[in-house]
Amino acid sequence: MITVGILALQGDFAKHAQMIEKLGQRPILIRTAEQLRQCDGLIIPGGESTTLLKLMKKHALWDAVLDFARPKPVFGTCAGCIVVARSILGTKQESLGLIDIDVQRNAYGRQVDSFIDAVDIQLNGTMDKMEGVFIRAPKIKRIGKDVTPLAWHRNDVILAEQGCILVGTFHPELTEDSRVHEYFLRKIKANLFGICRNSI
Ligand code: GLN
């Protein structure tokens, strides 16, 4: 069984845990570096990235996540995507720099606080439709040459990967559709077999 840590300092961690359980794997809610050491992969959920950042530092999880991500898979959704990005446009907000993307926070404007829309997703070579839930979502404004886009909303990349780091600007834990989590679990399995590696 795969053990998936869900960073549980703030935000939408419970739904991710339910999804991992539904897929027959073991979720652990992570609040300490010690708990993180037991995990094969980590999900950093949506919430508020500035709060998440402060709490990660307070709980000694900032450096611990950096160390964890050197060999292991991390999936950042929404605020989690902001936390793992290379840089956040227009602010001096710190980030972990685990994936070569630049993001803009709250990029859909104040009047579009949240919305659900059809998105295009390509996880196994074929293009499919999916429902995307966006809540005060960021936009990925630049992806590096080693980053692979995996899903799009209109012209925006909304899911992407580099090595074993996966990021999404939407909330796949808020629908019944488990394809994105299944994809992340496959990355964790590939990492356990030494097939998927991080370049950081
Ligand atoms: N707007 C939040 C931020 O900038 C992210 C929102 C979310 O995670 N749903 O951190």
PDB file of C-alpha atoms and ligand atoms in Angstrom:
ATOM      1  CA  MET A   1       0.000   0.000   0.000  1.00  0.00           C
ATOM      2  CA  ILE A   2       1.218   3.514  -0.823  1.00  0.00           C
ATOM      3  CA  THR A   3       1.403   6.084   1.977  1.00  0.00           C
ATOM      4  CA  VAL A   4       0.455   9.556   0.821  1.00  0.00           C
ATOM      5  CA  GLY A   5       1.053  12.517   3.100  1.00  0.00           C
ATOM      6  CA  ILE A   6      -1.406  15.393   2.930  1.00  0.00           C
ATOM      7  CA  LEU A   7      -0.071  18.614   4.384  1.00  0.00           C
ATOM      8  CA  ALA A   8      -2.709  19.394   7.015  1.00  0.00           C
ATOM      9  CA  LEU A   9      -1.721  22.778   8.402  1.00  0.00           C
ATOM     10  CA  GLN A  10      -4.490  24.690   6.666  1.00  0.00           C
ATOM     11  CA  GLY A  11      -6.917  24.416   3.761  1.00  0.00           C
ATOM     12  CA  ASP A  12      -8.597  21.613   1.912  1.00  0.00           C
ATOM     13  CA  PHE A  13      -6.679  18.559   3.153  1.00  0.00           C
ATOM     14  CA  ALA A  14      -9.605  16.354   4.272  1.00  0.00           C
ATOM     15  CA  LYS A  15     -11.027  15.873   0.765  1.00  0.00           C
ATOM     16  CA  HIS A  16      -7.636  14.800  -0.569  1.00  0.00           C
ATOM     17  CA  ALA A  17      -7.378  12.235   2.220  1.00  0.00           C
ATOM     18  CA  GLN A  18     -10.830  10.880   1.304  1.00  0.00           C
ATOM     19  CA  MET A  19      -9.804  10.589  -2.341  1.00  0.00           C
ATOM     20  CA  ILE A  20      -6.603   8.671  -1.496  1.00  0.00           C
ATOM     21  CA  GLU A  21      -8.609   6.342   0.762  1.00  0.00           C
ATOM     22  CA  LYS A  22     -11.214   5.805  -1.964  1.00  0.00           C
ATOM     23  CA  LEU A  23      -8.364   4.740  -4.258  1.00  0.00           C
ATOM     24  CA  GLY A  24      -7.313   2.089  -1.736  1.00  0.00           C
ATOM     25  CA  GLN A  25      -4.143   3.772  -0.457  1.00  0.00           C
ATOM     26  CA  ARG A  26      -3.165   5.151   2.956  1.00  0.00           C
ATOM     27  CA  PRO A  27      -3.386   8.912   3.594  1.00  0.00           C
ATOM     28  CA  ILE A  28      -1.568  10.486   6.554  1.00  0.00           C
ATOM     29  CA  LEU A  29      -2.304  14.039   7.669  1.00  0.00           C
ATOM     30  CA  ILE A  30       1.050  15.784   7.967  1.00  0.00           C
ATOM     31  CA  ARG A  31       1.754  18.295  10.709  1.00  0.00           C
ATOM     32  CA  THR A  32       5.348  17.395  11.582  1.00  0.00           C
ATOM     33  CA  ALA A  33       8.552  16.561   9.708  1.00  0.00           C
ATOM     34  CA  GLU A  34       8.589  13.193  11.500  1.00  0.00           C
ATOM     35  CA  GLN A  35       5.218  12.256   9.942  1.00  0.00           C
ATOM     36  CA  LEU A  36       6.481  13.321   6.519  1.00  0.00           C
ATOM     37  CA  ARG A  37       9.345  10.835   6.706  1.00  0.00           C
ATOM     38  CA  GLN A  38       6.852   7.939   6.609  1.00  0.00           C
ATOM     39  CA  CYS A  39       5.396   9.000   3.242  1.00  0.00           C
ATOM     40  CA  ASP A  40       5.981   7.878  -0.346  1.00  0.00           C
ATOM     41  CA  GLY A  41       4.491  11.097  -1.774  1.00  0.00           C
ATOM     42  CA  LEU A  42       3.046  14.393  -0.542  1.00  0.00           C
ATOM     43  CA  ILE A  43       0.013  16.496  -1.477  1.00  0.00           C
ATOM     44  CA  ILE A  44       0.076  20.216  -0.662  1.00  0.00           C
ATOM     45  CA  PRO A  45      -3.593  21.257  -0.790  1.00  0.00           C
ATOM     46  CA  GLY A  46      -5.411  24.450  -1.666  1.00  0.00           C
ATOM     47  CA  GLY A  47      -5.967  27.104   0.966  1.00  0.00           C
ATOM     48  CA  GLU A  48      -4.145  30.383   1.381  1.00  0.00           C
ATOM     49  CA  SER A  49      -0.540  30.256   0.202  1.00  0.00           C
ATOM     50  CA  THR A  50       0.792  33.022   2.490  1.00  0.00           C
ATOM     51  CA  THR A  51      -0.716  31.316   5.555  1.00  0.00           C
ATOM     52  CA  LEU A  52       0.552  27.943   4.372  1.00  0.00           C
ATOM     53  CA  LEU A  53       4.029  29.374   3.949  1.00  0.00           C
ATOM     54  CA  LYS A  54       4.080  30.839   7.473  1.00  0.00           C
ATOM     55  CA  LEU A  55       2.755  27.648   9.039  1.00  0.00           C
ATOM     56  CA  MET A  56       5.213  25.449   7.143  1.00  0.00           C
ATOM     57  CA  LYS A  57       8.078  27.508   8.532  1.00  0.00           C
ATOM     58  CA  LYS A  58       6.625  27.490  12.036  1.00  0.00           C
ATOM     59  CA  HIS A  59       6.238  23.687  11.999  1.00  0.00           C
ATOM     60  CA  ALA A  60       9.728  23.094  10.520  1.00  0.00           C
ATOM     61  CA  LEU A  61       8.108  21.742   7.367  1.00  0.00           C
ATOM     62  CA  TRP A  62       9.617  24.187   4.850  1.00  0.00           C
ATOM     63  CA  ASP A  63      13.080  22.597   4.773  1.00  0.00           C
ATOM     64  CA  ALA A  64      11.601  19.171   5.434  1.00  0.00           C
ATOM     65  CA  VAL A  65       9.445  19.422   2.270  1.00  0.00           C
ATOM     66  CA  LEU A  66      12.452  20.639   0.257  1.00  0.00           C
ATOM     67  CA  ASP A  67      14.422  17.579   1.421  1.00  0.00           C
ATOM     68  CA  PHE A  68      11.457  15.277   0.822  1.00  0.00           C
ATOM     69  CA  ALA A  69      10.991  16.551  -2.741  1.00  0.00           C
ATOM     70  CA  ARG A  70      14.582  15.845  -3.725  1.00  0.00           C
ATOM     71  CA  PRO A  71      13.836  12.177  -4.243  1.00  0.00           C
ATOM     72  CA  LYS A  72      10.041  11.961  -3.847  1.00  0.00           C
ATOM     73  CA  PRO A  73       6.825  13.075  -5.611  1.00  0.00           C
ATOM     74  CA  VAL A  74       4.907  16.178  -4.539  1.00  0.00           C
ATOM     75  CA  PHE A  75       1.516  17.326  -5.877  1.00  0.00           C
ATOM     76  CA  GLY A  76       0.596  20.966  -5.230  1.00  0.00           C
ATOM     77  CA  THR A  77      -2.972  22.087  -5.926  1.00  0.00           C
ATOM     78  CA  CYS A  78      -4.003  25.731  -6.082  1.00  0.00           C
ATOM     79  CA  ALA A  79      -2.293  27.364  -3.045  1.00  0.00           C
ATOM     80  CA  GLY A  80      -0.061  24.264  -3.065  1.00  0.00           C
ATOM     81  CA  CYS A  81       0.852  25.036  -6.679  1.00  0.00           C
ATOM     82  CA  ILE A  82       1.864  28.555  -5.598  1.00  0.00           C
ATOM     83  CA  VAL A  83       3.969  27.181  -2.733  1.00  0.00           C
ATOM     84  CA  VAL A  84       5.983  24.827  -4.992  1.00  0.00           C
ATOM     85  CA  ALA A  85       6.408  27.190  -8.001  1.00  0.00           C
ATOM     86  CA  ARG A  86       9.716  28.754  -9.009  1.00  0.00           C
ATOM     87  CA  SER A  87       8.317  32.283  -8.647  1.00  0.00           C
ATOM     88  CA  ILE A  88       5.163  34.215  -7.926  1.00  0.00           C
ATOM     89  CA  LEU A  89       4.658  37.159 -10.229  1.00  0.00           C
ATOM     90  CA  GLY A  90       4.266  40.647  -8.812  1.00  0.00           C
ATOM     91  CA  THR A  91       5.175  39.741  -5.221  1.00  0.00           C
ATOM     92  CA  LYS A  92       8.215  38.892  -3.156  1.00  0.00           C
ATOM     93  CA  GLN A  93       6.391  35.896  -1.710  1.00  0.00           C
ATOM     94  CA  GLU A  94       8.799  33.032  -1.074  1.00  0.00           C
ATOM     95  CA  SER A  95       8.249  29.670  -2.726  1.00  0.00           C
ATOM     96  CA  LEU A  96       9.937  26.268  -2.749  1.00  0.00           C
ATOM     97  CA  GLY A  97      11.025  26.393  -6.403  1.00  0.00           C
ATOM     98  CA  LEU A  98      10.364  22.692  -6.996  1.00  0.00           C
ATOM     99  CA  ILE A  99       9.021  23.193 -10.526  1.00  0.00           C
ATOM    100  CA  ASP A 100      10.062  25.663 -13.221  1.00  0.00           C
ATOM    101  CA  ILE A 101       6.830  27.669 -13.509  1.00  0.00           C
ATOM    102  CA  ASP A 102       5.839  31.258 -12.735  1.00  0.00           C
ATOM    103  CA  VAL A 103       2.386  31.767 -11.281  1.00  0.00           C
ATOM    104  CA  GLN A 104       0.114  34.690 -10.675  1.00  0.00           C
ATOM    105  CA  ARG A 105      -2.097  34.543  -7.607  1.00  0.00           C
ATOM    106  CA  ASN A 106      -5.869  35.216  -7.769  1.00  0.00           C
ATOM    107  CA  ALA A 107      -5.485  35.559 -11.519  1.00  0.00           C
ATOM    108  CA  TYR A 108      -9.155  35.382 -12.509  1.00  0.00           C
ATOM    109  CA  GLY A 109     -10.009  38.672 -10.810  1.00  0.00           C
ATOM    110  CA  ARG A 110     -12.170  39.518  -7.830  1.00  0.00           C
ATOM    111  CA  GLN A 111     -15.455  39.258  -9.662  1.00  0.00           C
ATOM    112  CA  VAL A 112     -14.729  35.634 -10.610  1.00  0.00           C
ATOM    113  CA  ASP A 113     -14.140  34.253  -7.135  1.00  0.00           C
ATOM    114  CA  SER A 114     -14.829  30.671  -8.091  1.00  0.00           C
ATOM    115  CA  PHE A 115     -16.244  28.765 -11.018  1.00  0.00           C
ATOM    116  CA  ILE A 116     -16.657  25.295 -12.486  1.00  0.00           C
ATOM    117  CA  ASP A 117     -15.895  24.736 -16.149  1.00  0.00           C
ATOM    118  CA  ALA A 118     -14.967  21.996 -18.592  1.00  0.00           C
ATOM    119  CA  VAL A 119     -11.233  21.490 -19.008  1.00  0.00           C
ATOM    120  CA  ASP A 120      -9.150  19.435 -21.451  1.00  0.00           C
ATOM    121  CA  ILE A 121      -6.889  16.844 -19.923  1.00  0.00           C
ATOM    122  CA  GLN A 122      -4.233  14.614 -21.471  1.00  0.00           C
ATOM    123  CA  LEU A 123      -2.853  12.129 -18.968  1.00  0.00           C
ATOM    124  CA  ASN A 124      -2.203   9.050 -21.073  1.00  0.00           C
ATOM    125  CA  GLY A 125      -1.721  10.393 -24.553  1.00  0.00           C
ATOM    126  CA  THR A 126      -5.386  10.926 -25.326  1.00  0.00           C
ATOM    127  CA  MET A 127      -7.236  14.196 -24.868  1.00  0.00           C
ATOM    128  CA  ASP A 128     -10.265  13.993 -22.566  1.00  0.00           C
ATOM    129  CA  LYS A 129     -12.761  16.315 -20.929  1.00  0.00           C
ATOM    130  CA  MET A 130     -13.007  16.857 -17.208  1.00  0.00           C
ATOM    131  CA  GLU A 131     -14.800  19.194 -14.818  1.00  0.00           C
ATOM    132  CA  GLY A 132     -12.485  21.726 -13.194  1.00  0.00           C
ATOM    133  CA  VAL A 133     -13.306  23.517  -9.927  1.00  0.00           C
ATOM    134  CA  PHE A 134     -11.441  26.831  -9.589  1.00  0.00           C
ATOM    135  CA  ILE A 135     -11.455  28.790  -6.299  1.00  0.00           C
ATOM    136  CA  ARG A 136      -9.559  32.120  -6.235  1.00  0.00           C
ATOM    137  CA  ALA A 137      -7.249  30.241  -8.526  1.00  0.00           C
ATOM    138  CA  PRO A 138      -3.785  31.195  -9.697  1.00  0.00           C
ATOM    139  CA  LYS A 139      -2.691  31.055 -13.341  1.00  0.00           C
ATOM    140  CA  ILE A 140       0.482  29.449 -14.596  1.00  0.00           C
ATOM    141  CA  LYS A 141       1.974  32.265 -16.680  1.00  0.00           C
ATOM    142  CA  ARG A 142       5.196  30.575 -17.787  1.00  0.00           C
ATOM    143  CA  ILE A 143       6.346  26.972 -17.951  1.00  0.00           C
ATOM    144  CA  GLY A 144      10.009  26.019 -18.326  1.00  0.00           C
ATOM    145  CA  LYS A 145      11.249  23.816 -21.154  1.00  0.00           C
ATOM    146  CA  ASP A 146      11.401  20.740 -18.894  1.00  0.00           C
ATOM    147  CA  VAL A 147       7.806  21.160 -17.743  1.00  0.00           C
ATOM    148  CA  THR A 148       5.067  19.127 -19.467  1.00  0.00           C
ATOM    149  CA  PRO A 149       1.543  20.563 -19.615  1.00  0.00           C
ATOM    150  CA  LEU A 150      -1.174  17.987 -18.884  1.00  0.00           C
ATOM    151  CA  ALA A 151      -4.443  19.974 -18.832  1.00  0.00           C
ATOM    152  CA  TRP A 152      -5.827  23.240 -20.133  1.00  0.00           C
ATOM    153  CA  HIS A 153      -8.702  25.624 -19.466  1.00  0.00           C
ATOM    154  CA  ARG A 154      -9.148  27.627 -22.661  1.00  0.00           C
ATOM    155  CA  ASN A 155      -5.537  28.682 -23.379  1.00  0.00           C
ATOM    156  CA  ASP A 156      -4.222  28.351 -19.839  1.00  0.00           C
ATOM    157  CA  VAL A 157      -2.181  25.403 -18.620  1.00  0.00           C
ATOM    158  CA  ILE A 158      -3.854  24.215 -15.413  1.00  0.00           C
ATOM    159  CA  LEU A 159      -2.009  20.949 -14.708  1.00  0.00           C
ATOM    160  CA  ALA A 160       1.689  20.335 -15.365  1.00  0.00           C
ATOM    161  CA  GLU A 161       4.605  18.168 -14.280  1.00  0.00           C
ATOM    162  CA  GLN A 162       8.357  18.195 -14.098  1.00  0.00           C
ATOM    163  CA  GLY A 163      10.007  14.983 -12.912  1.00  0.00           C
ATOM    164  CA  CYS A 164       7.931  13.811  -9.971  1.00  0.00           C
ATOM    165  CA  ILE A 165       6.479  17.231  -9.193  1.00  0.00           C
ATOM    166  CA  LEU A 166       2.861  17.705 -10.254  1.00  0.00           C
ATOM    167  CA  VAL A 167       0.946  21.003 -10.002  1.00  0.00           C
ATOM    168  CA  GLY A 168      -2.668  21.971 -10.651  1.00  0.00           C
ATOM    169  CA  THR A 169      -4.398  25.331 -10.355  1.00  0.00           C
ATOM    170  CA  PHE A 170      -7.784  23.719  -9.756  1.00  0.00           C
ATOM    171  CA  HIS A 171      -9.277  21.367  -7.130  1.00  0.00           C
ATOM    172  CA  PRO A 172      -9.510  17.752  -8.384  1.00  0.00           C
ATOM    173  CA  GLU A 173     -10.393  16.637  -4.831  1.00  0.00           C
ATOM    174  CA  LEU A 174     -13.764  18.440  -5.046  1.00  0.00           C
ATOM    175  CA  THR A 175     -15.318  16.253  -7.735  1.00  0.00           C
ATOM    176  CA  GLU A 176     -15.948  12.498  -7.850  1.00  0.00           C
ATOM    177  CA  ASP A 177     -13.498  12.221 -10.749  1.00  0.00           C
ATOM    178  CA  SER A 178     -10.332  10.617  -9.379  1.00  0.00           C
ATOM    179  CA  ARG A 179      -8.199  10.608 -12.540  1.00  0.00           C
ATOM    180  CA  VAL A 180      -5.722  13.252 -11.375  1.00  0.00           C
ATOM    181  CA  HIS A 181      -5.148  11.527  -8.027  1.00  0.00           C
ATOM    182  CA  GLU A 182      -4.780   8.174  -9.821  1.00  0.00           C
ATOM    183  CA  TYR A 183      -2.173   9.822 -12.033  1.00  0.00           C
ATOM    184  CA  PHE A 184      -0.287  11.094  -8.985  1.00  0.00           C
ATOM    185  CA  LEU A 185      -0.392   7.615  -7.415  1.00  0.00           C
ATOM    186  CA  ARG A 186       1.125   6.213 -10.635  1.00  0.00           C
ATOM    187  CA  LYS A 187       3.938   8.772 -10.307  1.00  0.00           C
ATOM    188  CA  ILE A 188       4.546   7.635  -6.736  1.00  0.00           C
ATOM    189  CA  LYS A 189       4.693   3.985  -7.877  1.00  0.00           C
ATOM    190  CA  ALA A 190       7.096   4.919 -10.680  1.00  0.00           C
ATOM    191  CA  ASN A 191       9.249   6.758  -8.137  1.00  0.00           C
ATOM    192  CA  LEU A 192       9.298   3.716  -5.845  1.00  0.00           C
ATOM    193  CA  PHE A 193      10.543   1.644  -8.796  1.00  0.00           C
ATOM    194  CA  GLY A 194      13.144   4.311  -9.607  1.00  0.00           C
ATOM    195  CA  ILE A 195      11.524   5.279 -12.930  1.00  0.00           C
ATOM    196  CA  CYS A 196      10.396   8.807 -12.019  1.00  0.00           C
ATOM    197  CA  ARG A 197      13.020  11.153 -10.602  1.00  0.00           C
ATOM    198  CA  ASN A 198      13.271  14.805  -9.685  1.00  0.00           C
ATOM    199  CA  SER A 199      15.951  16.979 -11.175  1.00  0.00           C
ATOM    200  CA  ILE A 200      16.229  19.531  -8.368  1.00  0.00           C
TER     201      ILE A 200
HETATM  202  N1  GLN B   1      -5.929  32.448  -3.644  1.00  0.00           N
HETATM  203  C1  GLN B   1      -5.191  31.518  -2.843  1.00  0.00           C
HETATM  204  C2  GLN B   1      -3.728  31.947  -2.717  1.00  0.00           C
HETATM  205  O1  GLN B   1      -3.312  32.824  -3.389  1.00  0.00           O
HETATM  206  C3  GLN B   1      -5.281  30.129  -3.437  1.00  0.00           C
HETATM  207  C4  GLN B   1      -6.712  29.658  -3.436  1.00  0.00           C
HETATM  208  C5  GLN B   1      -6.894  28.195  -3.311  1.00  0.00           C
HETATM  209  O2  GLN B   1      -6.000  27.451  -2.904  1.00  0.00           O
HETATM  210  N2  GLN B   1      -8.090  27.731  -3.620  1.00  0.00           N
HETATM  211  O3  GLN B   1      -3.004  31.388  -1.966  1.00  0.00           O
END
